[in-house]
PDB file of C-alpha atoms and ligand atoms in Angstrom:
ATOM      1  CA  UNK B   1      -1.751  18.465  12.876  1.00 82.00           C
ATOM      2  CA  UNK B   2      -4.938  16.537  13.519  1.00 94.00           C
ATOM      3  CA  UNK B   3      -5.227  13.374  12.331  1.00 97.00           C
ATOM      4  CA  UNK B   4      -7.037  12.091   9.337  1.00 98.00           C
ATOM      5  CA  UNK B   5      -9.887  10.480  10.141  1.00 98.00           C
ATOM      6  CA  UNK B   6     -12.993   8.527   7.541  1.00 98.00           C
ATOM      7  CA  UNK B   7     -14.779  11.811   8.315  1.00 98.00           C
ATOM      8  CA  UNK B   8     -11.630  14.123   7.146  1.00 98.00           C
ATOM      9  CA  UNK B   9     -11.511  12.251   3.603  1.00 98.00           C
ATOM     10  CA  UNK B  10     -15.319  12.888   3.886  1.00 97.00           C
ATOM     11  CA  UNK B  11     -15.407  15.889   4.384  1.00 98.00           C
ATOM     12  CA  UNK B  12     -12.582  17.015   1.480  1.00 98.00           C
ATOM     13  CA  UNK B  13     -14.232  15.527  -0.834  1.00 98.00           C
ATOM     14  CA  UNK B  14     -17.327  17.794   0.077  1.00 98.00           C
ATOM     15  CA  UNK B  15     -15.279  20.748  -0.193  1.00 98.00           C
ATOM     16  CA  UNK B  16     -13.988  19.314  -3.482  1.00 98.00           C
ATOM     17  CA  UNK B  17     -10.467  19.083  -2.155  1.00 98.00           C
ATOM     18  CA  UNK B  18      -8.777  15.756  -3.626  1.00 98.00           C
ATOM     19  CA  UNK B  19      -6.985  13.072  -1.698  1.00 98.00           C
ATOM     20  CA  UNK B  20      -3.457  12.031  -2.076  1.00 98.00           C
ATOM     21  CA  UNK B  21      -3.491   8.305  -0.553  1.00 98.00           C
ATOM     22  CA  UNK B  22      -0.142   5.648  -1.248  1.00 98.00           C
ATOM     23  CA  UNK B  23       0.904   2.491  -0.671  1.00 98.00           C
ATOM     24  CA  UNK B  24       3.829   1.644   2.003  1.00 98.00           C
ATOM     25  CA  UNK B  25       4.864  -1.416   3.747  1.00 98.00           C
ATOM     26  CA  UNK B  26       7.606  -0.855   5.877  1.00 98.00           C
ATOM     27  CA  UNK B  27       8.609   2.471   8.647  1.00 98.00           C
ATOM     28  CA  UNK B  28      10.812   4.523   7.083  1.00 98.00           C
ATOM     29  CA  UNK B  29       9.100   4.788   3.902  1.00 98.00           C
ATOM     30  CA  UNK B  30       5.716   5.271   6.153  1.00 98.00           C
ATOM     31  CA  UNK B  31       7.126   8.189   7.728  1.00 98.00           C
ATOM     32  CA  UNK B  32       8.517   9.902   5.155  1.00 98.00           C
ATOM     33  CA  UNK B  33       5.260   9.618   2.877  1.00 98.00           C
ATOM     34  CA  UNK B  34       3.591  11.035   6.507  1.00 98.00           C
ATOM     35  CA  UNK B  35       5.961  13.710   6.516  1.00 98.00           C
ATOM     36  CA  UNK B  36       4.842  14.726   2.691  1.00 98.00           C
ATOM     37  CA  UNK B  37       1.615  15.027   3.529  1.00 98.00           C
ATOM     38  CA  UNK B  38      -0.274  11.959   2.105  1.00 98.00           C
ATOM     39  CA  UNK B  39      -3.784  11.658   3.561  1.00 98.00           C
ATOM     40  CA  UNK B  40      -4.091   8.129   3.749  1.00 98.00           C
ATOM     41  CA  UNK B  41      -1.662   5.269   3.832  1.00 98.00           C
ATOM     42  CA  UNK B  42      -2.348   2.103   2.121  1.00 98.00           C
ATOM     43  CA  UNK B  43      -0.648  -1.393   3.601  1.00 98.00           C
ATOM     44  CA  UNK B  44      -1.755  -2.919   0.020  1.00 98.00           C
ATOM     45  CA  UNK B  45      -1.361  -6.796  -0.683  1.00 98.00           C
ATOM     46  CA  UNK B  46       0.498  -5.682  -3.840  1.00 98.00           C
ATOM     47  CA  UNK B  47       2.936  -5.706  -0.932  1.00 98.00           C
ATOM     48  CA  UNK B  48       3.261  -9.511  -2.172  1.00 98.00           C
ATOM     49  CA  UNK B  49       4.236  -8.400  -5.716  1.00 96.00           C
ATOM     50  CA  UNK B  50       6.546  -5.491  -5.373  1.00 97.00           C
ATOM     51  CA  UNK B  51       8.246  -6.487  -1.962  1.00 97.00           C
ATOM     52  CA  UNK B  52       8.359 -10.301  -2.001  1.00 97.00           C
ATOM     53  CA  UNK B  53       8.633 -10.696  -5.498  1.00 96.00           C
ATOM     54  CA  UNK B  54       5.330 -12.685  -6.225  1.00 96.00           C
ATOM     55  CA  UNK B  55       3.655 -12.770  -9.927  1.00 95.00           C
ATOM     56  CA  UNK B  56      -0.006 -11.940  -8.231  1.00 96.00           C
ATOM     57  CA  UNK B  57      -1.212 -11.238  -5.070  1.00 97.00           C
ATOM     58  CA  UNK B  58      -2.820 -14.247  -4.246  1.00 97.00           C
ATOM     59  CA  UNK B  59       0.196 -15.555  -2.255  1.00 98.00           C
ATOM     60  CA  UNK B  60      -0.374 -13.438   0.357  1.00 98.00           C
ATOM     61  CA  UNK B  61      -1.116 -14.012   3.968  1.00 98.00           C
ATOM     62  CA  UNK B  62      -2.643 -12.449   7.069  1.00 98.00           C
ATOM     63  CA  UNK B  63       0.357 -12.856   9.157  1.00 98.00           C
ATOM     64  CA  UNK B  64       2.179 -11.303   5.896  1.00 98.00           C
ATOM     65  CA  UNK B  65      -0.596  -8.220   5.961  1.00 98.00           C
ATOM     66  CA  UNK B  66      -0.118  -7.955  10.344  1.00 98.00           C
ATOM     67  CA  UNK B  67       3.727  -7.805   9.836  1.00 98.00           C
ATOM     68  CA  UNK B  68       3.560  -5.058   7.811  1.00 98.00           C
ATOM     69  CA  UNK B  69       0.788  -3.045   9.231  1.00 99.00           C
ATOM     70  CA  UNK B  70       2.481  -3.281  12.472  1.00 98.00           C
ATOM     71  CA  UNK B  71       5.880  -1.790  10.082  1.00 98.00           C
ATOM     72  CA  UNK B  72       3.617   0.519   8.936  1.00 98.00           C
ATOM     73  CA  UNK B  73       1.772   1.762  12.051  1.00 98.00           C
ATOM     74  CA  UNK B  74       5.211   2.731  13.508  1.00 98.00           C
ATOM     75  CA  UNK B  75       6.111   5.633  11.419  1.00 98.00           C
ATOM     76  CA  UNK B  76       2.549   6.951  11.204  1.00 98.00           C
ATOM     77  CA  UNK B  77       0.861   9.205  14.142  1.00 97.00           C
ATOM     78  CA  UNK B  78      -1.331  11.571  11.685  1.00 98.00           C
ATOM     79  CA  UNK B  79      -2.385   9.804   8.079  1.00 98.00           C
ATOM     80  CA  UNK B  80      -5.143   7.501   8.274  1.00 98.00           C
ATOM     81  CA  UNK B  81      -3.909   3.988   7.851  1.00 98.00           C
ATOM     82  CA  UNK B  82      -5.533   1.119   6.143  1.00 99.00           C
ATOM     83  CA  UNK B  83      -4.946  -2.593   5.432  1.00 98.00           C
ATOM     84  CA  UNK B  84      -5.765  -4.826   2.769  1.00 98.00           C
ATOM     85  CA  UNK B  85      -7.567  -7.588   3.434  1.00 98.00           C
ATOM     86  CA  UNK B  86      -5.529 -10.852   1.765  1.00 98.00           C
ATOM     87  CA  UNK B  87      -6.968 -12.967  -0.896  1.00 98.00           C
ATOM     88  CA  UNK B  88      -8.979 -15.945   1.337  1.00 98.00           C
ATOM     89  CA  UNK B  89      -8.945 -13.692   4.355  1.00 98.00           C
ATOM     90  CA  UNK B  90     -12.437 -12.299   3.815  1.00 98.00           C
ATOM     91  CA  UNK B  91     -14.460 -14.441   1.001  1.00 97.00           C
ATOM     92  CA  UNK B  92     -15.060 -17.898   2.499  1.00 97.00           C
ATOM     93  CA  UNK B  93     -17.944 -16.349   5.435  1.00 98.00           C
ATOM     94  CA  UNK B  94     -18.434 -13.061   7.344  1.00 98.00           C
ATOM     95  CA  UNK B  95     -16.998 -15.029  10.789  1.00 98.00           C
ATOM     96  CA  UNK B  96     -13.115 -14.572   9.068  1.00 98.00           C
ATOM     97  CA  UNK B  97     -13.971 -11.579   7.447  1.00 98.00           C
ATOM     98  CA  UNK B  98     -14.405 -10.430  11.037  1.00 98.00           C
ATOM     99  CA  UNK B  99     -11.585 -11.805  12.495  1.00 98.00           C
ATOM    100  CA  UNK B 100      -9.177 -11.019   9.946  1.00 98.00           C
ATOM    101  CA  UNK B 101     -10.152  -7.382   9.777  1.00 98.00           C
ATOM    102  CA  UNK B 102     -10.138  -7.828  14.103  1.00 98.00           C
ATOM    103  CA  UNK B 103      -6.698  -8.700  13.209  1.00 98.00           C
ATOM    104  CA  UNK B 104      -5.778  -5.491  10.980  1.00 98.00           C
ATOM    105  CA  UNK B 105      -6.699  -3.573  13.693  1.00 98.00           C
ATOM    106  CA  UNK B 106      -6.060  -5.358  17.210  1.00 98.00           C
ATOM    107  CA  UNK B 107      -2.319  -6.516  15.772  1.00 98.00           C
ATOM    108  CA  UNK B 108      -1.438  -4.286  12.917  1.00 98.00           C
ATOM    109  CA  UNK B 109      -2.664  -1.322  14.611  1.00 98.00           C
ATOM    110  CA  UNK B 110      -4.687   0.488  11.299  1.00 98.00           C
ATOM    111  CA  UNK B 111      -7.272   2.615  11.154  1.00 98.00           C
ATOM    112  CA  UNK B 112      -9.337   0.763   8.805  1.00 98.00           C
ATOM    113  CA  UNK B 113      -9.292  -2.076   6.160  1.00 98.00           C
ATOM    114  CA  UNK B 114     -10.213  -2.348   2.347  1.00 98.00           C
ATOM    115  CA  UNK B 115     -11.234  -5.790   0.872  1.00 98.00           C
ATOM    116  CA  UNK B 116     -12.145  -5.829  -2.766  1.00 98.00           C
ATOM    117  CA  UNK B 117     -15.462  -6.907  -5.085  1.00 98.00           C
ATOM    118  CA  UNK B 118     -18.848  -5.410  -5.007  1.00 98.00           C
ATOM    119  CA  UNK B 119     -22.605  -6.264  -4.760  1.00 98.00           C
ATOM    120  CA  UNK B 120     -21.387  -9.527  -3.617  1.00 98.00           C
ATOM    121  CA  UNK B 121     -19.482  -8.495  -0.938  1.00 98.00           C
ATOM    122  CA  UNK B 122     -21.547  -5.752   0.548  1.00 98.00           C
ATOM    123  CA  UNK B 123     -23.151  -8.394   3.142  1.00 98.00           C
ATOM    124  CA  UNK B 124     -19.555  -8.726   4.434  1.00 98.00           C
ATOM    125  CA  UNK B 125     -19.092  -5.294   4.275  1.00 98.00           C
ATOM    126  CA  UNK B 126     -22.064  -4.322   6.376  1.00 98.00           C
ATOM    127  CA  UNK B 127     -21.116  -6.772   9.240  1.00 98.00           C
ATOM    128  CA  UNK B 128     -17.628  -5.506   9.432  1.00 98.00           C
ATOM    129  CA  UNK B 129     -19.599  -1.857  10.044  1.00 98.00           C
ATOM    130  CA  UNK B 130     -21.532  -2.924  12.037  1.00 98.00           C
ATOM    131  CA  UNK B 131     -19.305  -4.027  14.826  1.00 98.00           C
ATOM    132  CA  UNK B 132     -16.959  -0.976  14.311  1.00 98.00           C
ATOM    133  CA  UNK B 133     -14.513  -1.687  11.261  1.00 98.00           C
ATOM    134  CA  UNK B 134     -14.411   0.868   9.115  1.00 98.00           C
ATOM    135  CA  UNK B 135     -13.831  -0.507   5.816  1.00 98.00           C
ATOM    136  CA  UNK B 136     -13.013   1.081   2.126  1.00 98.00           C
ATOM    137  CA  UNK B 137     -14.175  -1.199  -1.039  1.00 98.00           C
ATOM    138  CA  UNK B 138     -12.316  -1.847  -3.939  1.00 98.00           C
ATOM    139  CA  UNK B 139     -13.955  -1.849  -7.244  1.00 98.00           C
ATOM    140  CA  UNK B 140     -13.379  -2.459 -11.017  1.00 98.00           C
ATOM    141  CA  UNK B 141     -10.233  -4.280 -11.662  1.00 97.00           C
ATOM    142  CA  UNK B 142      -9.466  -5.740  -8.572  1.00 96.00           C
ATOM    143  CA  UNK B 143      -6.253  -7.963  -8.566  1.00 95.00           C
ATOM    144  CA  UNK B 144      -7.397 -10.604  -6.539  1.00 96.00           C
ATOM    145  CA  UNK B 145      -9.764 -11.480  -9.791  1.00 95.00           C
ATOM    146  CA  UNK B 146      -6.563 -11.477 -11.727  1.00 92.00           C
ATOM    147  CA  UNK B 147      -7.353 -15.053 -13.340  1.00 92.00           C
ATOM    148  CA  UNK B 148     -11.243 -14.740 -13.795  1.00 92.00           C
ATOM    149  CA  UNK B 149     -10.438 -11.371 -15.824  1.00 94.00           C
ATOM    150  CA  UNK B 150      -7.858 -13.631 -17.606  1.00 91.00           C
ATOM    151  CA  UNK B 151      -5.592 -10.465 -16.792  1.00 91.00           C
ATOM    152  CA  UNK B 152      -5.109  -7.355 -15.384  1.00 92.00           C
ATOM    153  CA  UNK B 153      -7.677  -5.348 -17.840  1.00 93.00           C
ATOM    154  CA  UNK B 154      -9.679  -2.229 -17.559  1.00 95.00           C
ATOM    155  CA  UNK B 155     -13.233  -3.208 -16.288  1.00 95.00           C
ATOM    156  CA  UNK B 156     -16.681  -1.253 -17.204  1.00 96.00           C
ATOM    157  CA  UNK B 157     -16.123  -1.129 -20.833  1.00 96.00           C
ATOM    158  CA  UNK B 158     -19.637  -2.030 -21.834  1.00 97.00           C
ATOM    159  CA  UNK B 159     -22.910  -0.843 -21.027  1.00 98.00           C
ATOM    160  CA  UNK B 160     -23.902  -3.821 -19.078  1.00 98.00           C
ATOM    161  CA  UNK B 161     -20.376  -3.871 -17.457  1.00 97.00           C
ATOM    162  CA  UNK B 162     -20.785  -0.180 -16.419  1.00 98.00           C
ATOM    163  CA  UNK B 163     -24.168  -0.670 -14.608  1.00 98.00           C
ATOM    164  CA  UNK B 164     -22.946  -3.408 -12.872  1.00 98.00           C
ATOM    165  CA  UNK B 165     -19.952  -1.301 -11.757  1.00 98.00           C
ATOM    166  CA  UNK B 166     -22.245   1.508 -10.567  1.00 98.00           C
ATOM    167  CA  UNK B 167     -24.581  -1.393  -8.731  1.00 98.00           C
ATOM    168  CA  UNK B 168     -21.076  -2.430  -7.266  1.00 98.00           C
ATOM    169  CA  UNK B 169     -20.609   1.502  -6.140  1.00 98.00           C
ATOM    170  CA  UNK B 170     -23.769   1.996  -4.896  1.00 98.00           C
ATOM    171  CA  UNK B 171     -24.189  -1.486  -2.842  1.00 98.00           C
ATOM    172  CA  UNK B 172     -20.805  -0.972  -1.114  1.00 98.00           C
ATOM    173  CA  UNK B 173     -21.720   2.958  -0.106  1.00 98.00           C
ATOM    174  CA  UNK B 174     -25.356   1.606   1.128  1.00 98.00           C
ATOM    175  CA  UNK B 175     -23.239  -1.024   3.361  1.00 98.00           C
ATOM    176  CA  UNK B 176     -21.378   1.671   4.895  1.00 98.00           C
ATOM    177  CA  UNK B 177     -17.779   1.644   3.098  1.00 98.00           C
ATOM    178  CA  UNK B 178     -16.593   4.994   4.160  1.00 98.00           C
ATOM    179  CA  UNK B 179     -14.772   5.262   0.249  1.00 98.00           C
ATOM    180  CA  UNK B 180     -14.717   3.223  -2.676  1.00 98.00           C
ATOM    181  CA  UNK B 181     -11.138   2.221  -4.671  1.00 98.00           C
ATOM    182  CA  UNK B 182     -11.953   2.393  -8.360  1.00 98.00           C
ATOM    183  CA  UNK B 183      -9.207   0.457 -10.531  1.00 98.00           C
ATOM    184  CA  UNK B 184      -8.892   0.241 -13.959  1.00 97.00           C
ATOM    185  CA  UNK B 185     -12.275   1.800 -15.090  1.00 98.00           C
ATOM    186  CA  UNK B 186     -12.906   3.921 -18.171  1.00 98.00           C
ATOM    187  CA  UNK B 187     -12.491   7.747 -17.049  1.00 98.00           C
ATOM    188  CA  UNK B 188     -15.628   9.151 -17.685  1.00 98.00           C
ATOM    189  CA  UNK B 189     -17.457   6.011 -15.787  1.00 98.00           C
ATOM    190  CA  UNK B 190     -15.013   6.502 -12.699  1.00 98.00           C
ATOM    191  CA  UNK B 191     -16.584  10.001 -12.598  1.00 98.00           C
ATOM    192  CA  UNK B 192     -19.770   9.362 -13.265  1.00 98.00           C
ATOM    193  CA  UNK B 193     -19.846   6.622 -10.080  1.00 98.00           C
ATOM    194  CA  UNK B 194     -17.773   9.645  -8.247  1.00 98.00           C
ATOM    195  CA  UNK B 195     -21.132  11.695  -8.947  1.00 98.00           C
ATOM    196  CA  UNK B 196     -23.164   9.192  -7.638  1.00 98.00           C
ATOM    197  CA  UNK B 197     -21.893   8.086  -4.763  1.00 98.00           C
ATOM    198  CA  UNK B 198     -21.786  10.573  -1.627  1.00 98.00           C
ATOM    199  CA  UNK B 199     -18.157   8.657  -0.362  1.00 98.00           C
ATOM    200  CA  UNK B 200     -15.094   9.308  -1.055  1.00 98.00           C
ATOM    201  CA  UNK B 201     -13.978   7.598  -4.822  1.00 98.00           C
ATOM    202  CA  UNK B 202     -10.251   6.739  -4.817  1.00 98.00           C
ATOM    203  CA  UNK B 203      -8.767   6.028  -8.430  1.00 98.00           C
ATOM    204  CA  UNK B 204      -6.059   4.473  -9.672  1.00 98.00           C
ATOM    205  CA  UNK B 205      -6.245   3.902 -13.558  1.00 98.00           C
ATOM    206  CA  UNK B 206      -9.384   5.757 -13.374  1.00 98.00           C
ATOM    207  CA  UNK B 207      -8.356   9.092 -14.745  1.00 98.00           C
ATOM    208  CA  UNK B 208      -9.069  12.274 -13.053  1.00 98.00           C
ATOM    209  CA  UNK B 209     -12.481  12.879 -11.694  1.00 98.00           C
ATOM    210  CA  UNK B 210     -12.173  10.249  -8.823  1.00 98.00           C
ATOM    211  CA  UNK B 211     -12.239  12.070  -5.599  1.00 98.00           C
ATOM    212  CA  UNK B 212      -8.575  11.100  -5.216  1.00 98.00           C
ATOM    213  CA  UNK B 213      -5.366   9.197  -6.475  1.00 98.00           C
ATOM    214  CA  UNK B 214      -3.884   6.538  -5.053  1.00 98.00           C
ATOM    215  CA  UNK B 215       0.003   4.911  -6.175  1.00 98.00           C
ATOM    216  CA  UNK B 216       2.140   1.815  -5.761  1.00 98.00           C
ATOM    217  CA  UNK B 217       4.968   3.249  -3.897  1.00 98.00           C
ATOM    218  CA  UNK B 218       7.348   1.232  -6.200  1.00 98.00           C
ATOM    219  CA  UNK B 219       5.807   2.448  -9.448  1.00 97.00           C
ATOM    220  CA  UNK B 220       6.211   5.992  -8.116  1.00 97.00           C
ATOM    221  CA  UNK B 221       9.858   5.784  -6.718  1.00 98.00           C
ATOM    222  CA  UNK B 222      10.604   3.778 -10.022  1.00 97.00           C
ATOM    223  CA  UNK B 223      11.422   0.857  -8.122  1.00 97.00           C
ATOM    224  CA  UNK B 224       8.764  -1.322  -9.776  1.00 93.00           C
ATOM    225  CA  UNK B 225       9.998  -3.791 -13.084  1.00 84.00           C
ATOM    226  CA  UNK B 226       7.034  -3.009 -14.522  1.00 85.00           C
ATOM    227  CA  UNK B 227       5.562   0.331 -13.738  1.00 87.00           C
ATOM    228  CA  UNK B 228       1.306   0.077 -15.353  1.00 92.00           C
ATOM    229  CA  UNK B 229       1.102   2.714 -18.119  1.00 93.00           C
ATOM    230  CA  UNK B 230      -1.746   4.854 -15.628  1.00 95.00           C
ATOM    231  CA  UNK B 231       1.665   5.763 -13.128  1.00 96.00           C
ATOM    232  CA  UNK B 232       3.324   8.468 -13.001  1.00 96.00           C
ATOM    233  CA  UNK B 233       6.855   8.058 -12.084  1.00 97.00           C
ATOM    234  CA  UNK B 234       7.957  10.531  -9.787  1.00 97.00           C
ATOM    235  CA  UNK B 235      11.314   9.414  -9.071  1.00 97.00           C
ATOM    236  CA  UNK B 236      13.888   7.108 -10.234  1.00 97.00           C
ATOM    237  CA  UNK B 237      15.032   5.885  -7.490  1.00 98.00           C
ATOM    238  CA  UNK B 238      15.851   2.173  -8.940  1.00 97.00           C
ATOM    239  CA  UNK B 239      18.819   4.083 -10.933  1.00 97.00           C
ATOM    240  CA  UNK B 240      20.067   6.314  -7.815  1.00 98.00           C
ATOM    241  CA  UNK B 241      20.136   3.303  -5.769  1.00 98.00           C
ATOM    242  CA  UNK B 242      22.086   0.858  -8.857  1.00 98.00           C
ATOM    243  CA  UNK B 243      24.705   3.817  -8.829  1.00 98.00           C
ATOM    244  CA  UNK B 244      25.514   3.506  -5.475  1.00 98.00           C
ATOM    245  CA  UNK B 245      25.538  -0.174  -5.120  1.00 98.00           C
ATOM    246  CA  UNK B 246      28.312   0.001  -7.723  1.00 98.00           C
ATOM    247  CA  UNK B 247      30.249   2.770  -6.245  1.00 98.00           C
ATOM    248  CA  UNK B 248      30.321   0.325  -3.175  1.00 98.00           C
ATOM    249  CA  UNK B 249      31.616  -2.058  -5.023  1.00 98.00           C
ATOM    250  CA  UNK B 250      33.833  -0.090  -6.810  1.00 98.00           C
ATOM    251  CA  UNK B 251      35.502   1.159  -3.183  1.00 98.00           C
ATOM    252  CA  UNK B 252      35.430  -2.333  -1.873  1.00 98.00           C
ATOM    253  CA  UNK B 253      37.409  -3.680  -4.389  1.00 98.00           C
ATOM    254  CA  UNK B 254      39.445  -0.220  -4.856  1.00 98.00           C
ATOM    255  CA  UNK B 255      40.274  -0.614  -1.339  1.00 98.00           C
ATOM    256  CA  UNK B 256      38.886   3.339  -1.091  1.00 98.00           C
ATOM    257  CA  UNK B 257      36.391   1.609   1.520  1.00 98.00           C
ATOM    258  CA  UNK B 258      36.453   1.995   4.586  1.00 96.00           C
ATOM    259  CA  UNK B 259      38.785   4.701   5.311  1.00 96.00           C
ATOM    260  CA  UNK B 260      39.955   5.423   8.612  1.00 93.00           C
ATOM    261  CA  UNK B 261      36.755   7.794   9.628  1.00 95.00           C
ATOM    262  CA  UNK B 262      34.718   4.459   9.294  1.00 96.00           C
ATOM    263  CA  UNK B 263      37.449   2.537  11.704  1.00 96.00           C
ATOM    264  CA  UNK B 264      37.251   1.882  15.455  1.00 96.00           C
ATOM    265  CA  UNK B 265      40.824   2.387  16.434  1.00 95.00           C
ATOM    266  CA  UNK B 266      42.692   1.831  19.701  1.00 95.00           C
ATOM    267  CA  UNK B 267      45.747   3.904  21.309  1.00 97.00           C
ATOM    268  CA  UNK B 268      49.222   2.282  20.880  1.00 97.00           C
ATOM    269  CA  UNK B 269      50.038   1.311  24.370  1.00 98.00           C
ATOM    270  CA  UNK B 270      46.495  -0.757  24.259  1.00 98.00           C
ATOM    271  CA  UNK B 271      47.563  -2.328  20.477  1.00 97.00           C
ATOM    272  CA  UNK B 272      51.063  -3.535  22.648  1.00 97.00           C
ATOM    273  CA  UNK B 273      49.155  -5.075  25.530  1.00 98.00           C
ATOM    274  CA  UNK B 274      46.943  -7.266  23.131  1.00 97.00           C
ATOM    275  CA  UNK B 275      49.702  -7.955  20.600  1.00 97.00           C
ATOM    276  CA  UNK B 276      51.686  -9.759  23.233  1.00 97.00           C
ATOM    277  CA  UNK B 277      48.474 -11.010  24.896  1.00 98.00           C
ATOM    278  CA  UNK B 278      47.662 -12.574  21.719  1.00 98.00           C
ATOM    279  CA  UNK B 279      51.812 -13.543  21.128  1.00 96.00           C
ATOM    280  CA  UNK B 280      52.475 -11.090  17.682  1.00 91.00           C
TER     281      UNK B 280
HETATM  282  O1  KIV W   1      -2.799  -3.719  -3.131  1.00 79.29           O
HETATM  283  C1  KIV W   1      -2.247  -2.178  -3.099  1.00 79.29           C
HETATM  284  O2  KIV W   1      -1.664  -1.424  -3.497  1.00 79.29           O
HETATM  285  C2  KIV W   1      -4.376  -1.938  -3.725  1.00 79.29           C
HETATM  286  C3  KIV W   1      -3.737  -0.396  -4.491  1.00 79.29           C
HETATM  287  C4  KIV W   1      -3.413  -0.986  -6.004  1.00 79.29           C
HETATM  288  C5  KIV W   1      -5.290   0.167  -4.449  1.00 79.29           C
HETATM  289  O3  KIV W   1      -5.233  -2.002  -3.666  1.00 79.29           O
END
């Protein structure tokens, strides 16, 4: 199958064909996500919470992101891969943003990067696009601003806030972003933004009117401690894993595991030689 490119996603929007995106953080999972025909894989900084157990995404570093991007890259050959720019890797200066975005591409093997923020990030997005880096914007409930928002709150709920979000979307499009993640935005506003921009919008907690949808893998698989209201759980792998661990524990305690087929054996004669050599 043809590799998915940013042009593929743009053509899908033009055809009205929904785009499916998922997060992944390691090689085997990324391979399965790709085998399932998912169009784009985001190595999200959500890994700070769902893989590393932090309370939010702020402690995630560039080195951690590069490591997980490399792992995902090894499992993917067709889907578009997008590496998330972690907290303070792009906000301090355009130069740092360039250096860090380039690391996600050159060291992490990603096809594109994603960063949070609207109009105030437009100059940074433009600078990255100008040096050939494909950028996905991310507006609405941007988790790196959780303290400023006073929690994980839906954004764009007043006329003024909705206007700001639309202006954010237009500014990022103007700056050359190839796509926008809309997170935690009322469904009608997300649909309006989707109509007003020519680039694909990917929603998460933004209703059915976006050009595509993304979920955090652990929410979809039933592995998150607290999945948000907008996530649909497609499997309860948490229960499946717990049952497997309990069965293993029982087998170890009852000596049902390992069975003879799990053991490495040697013939009687060799064993006699070993016994006599070891003074048994
Ligand atoms: O980090 C992440 O997984 C994300 C998605 C929620 C879009 O940014």
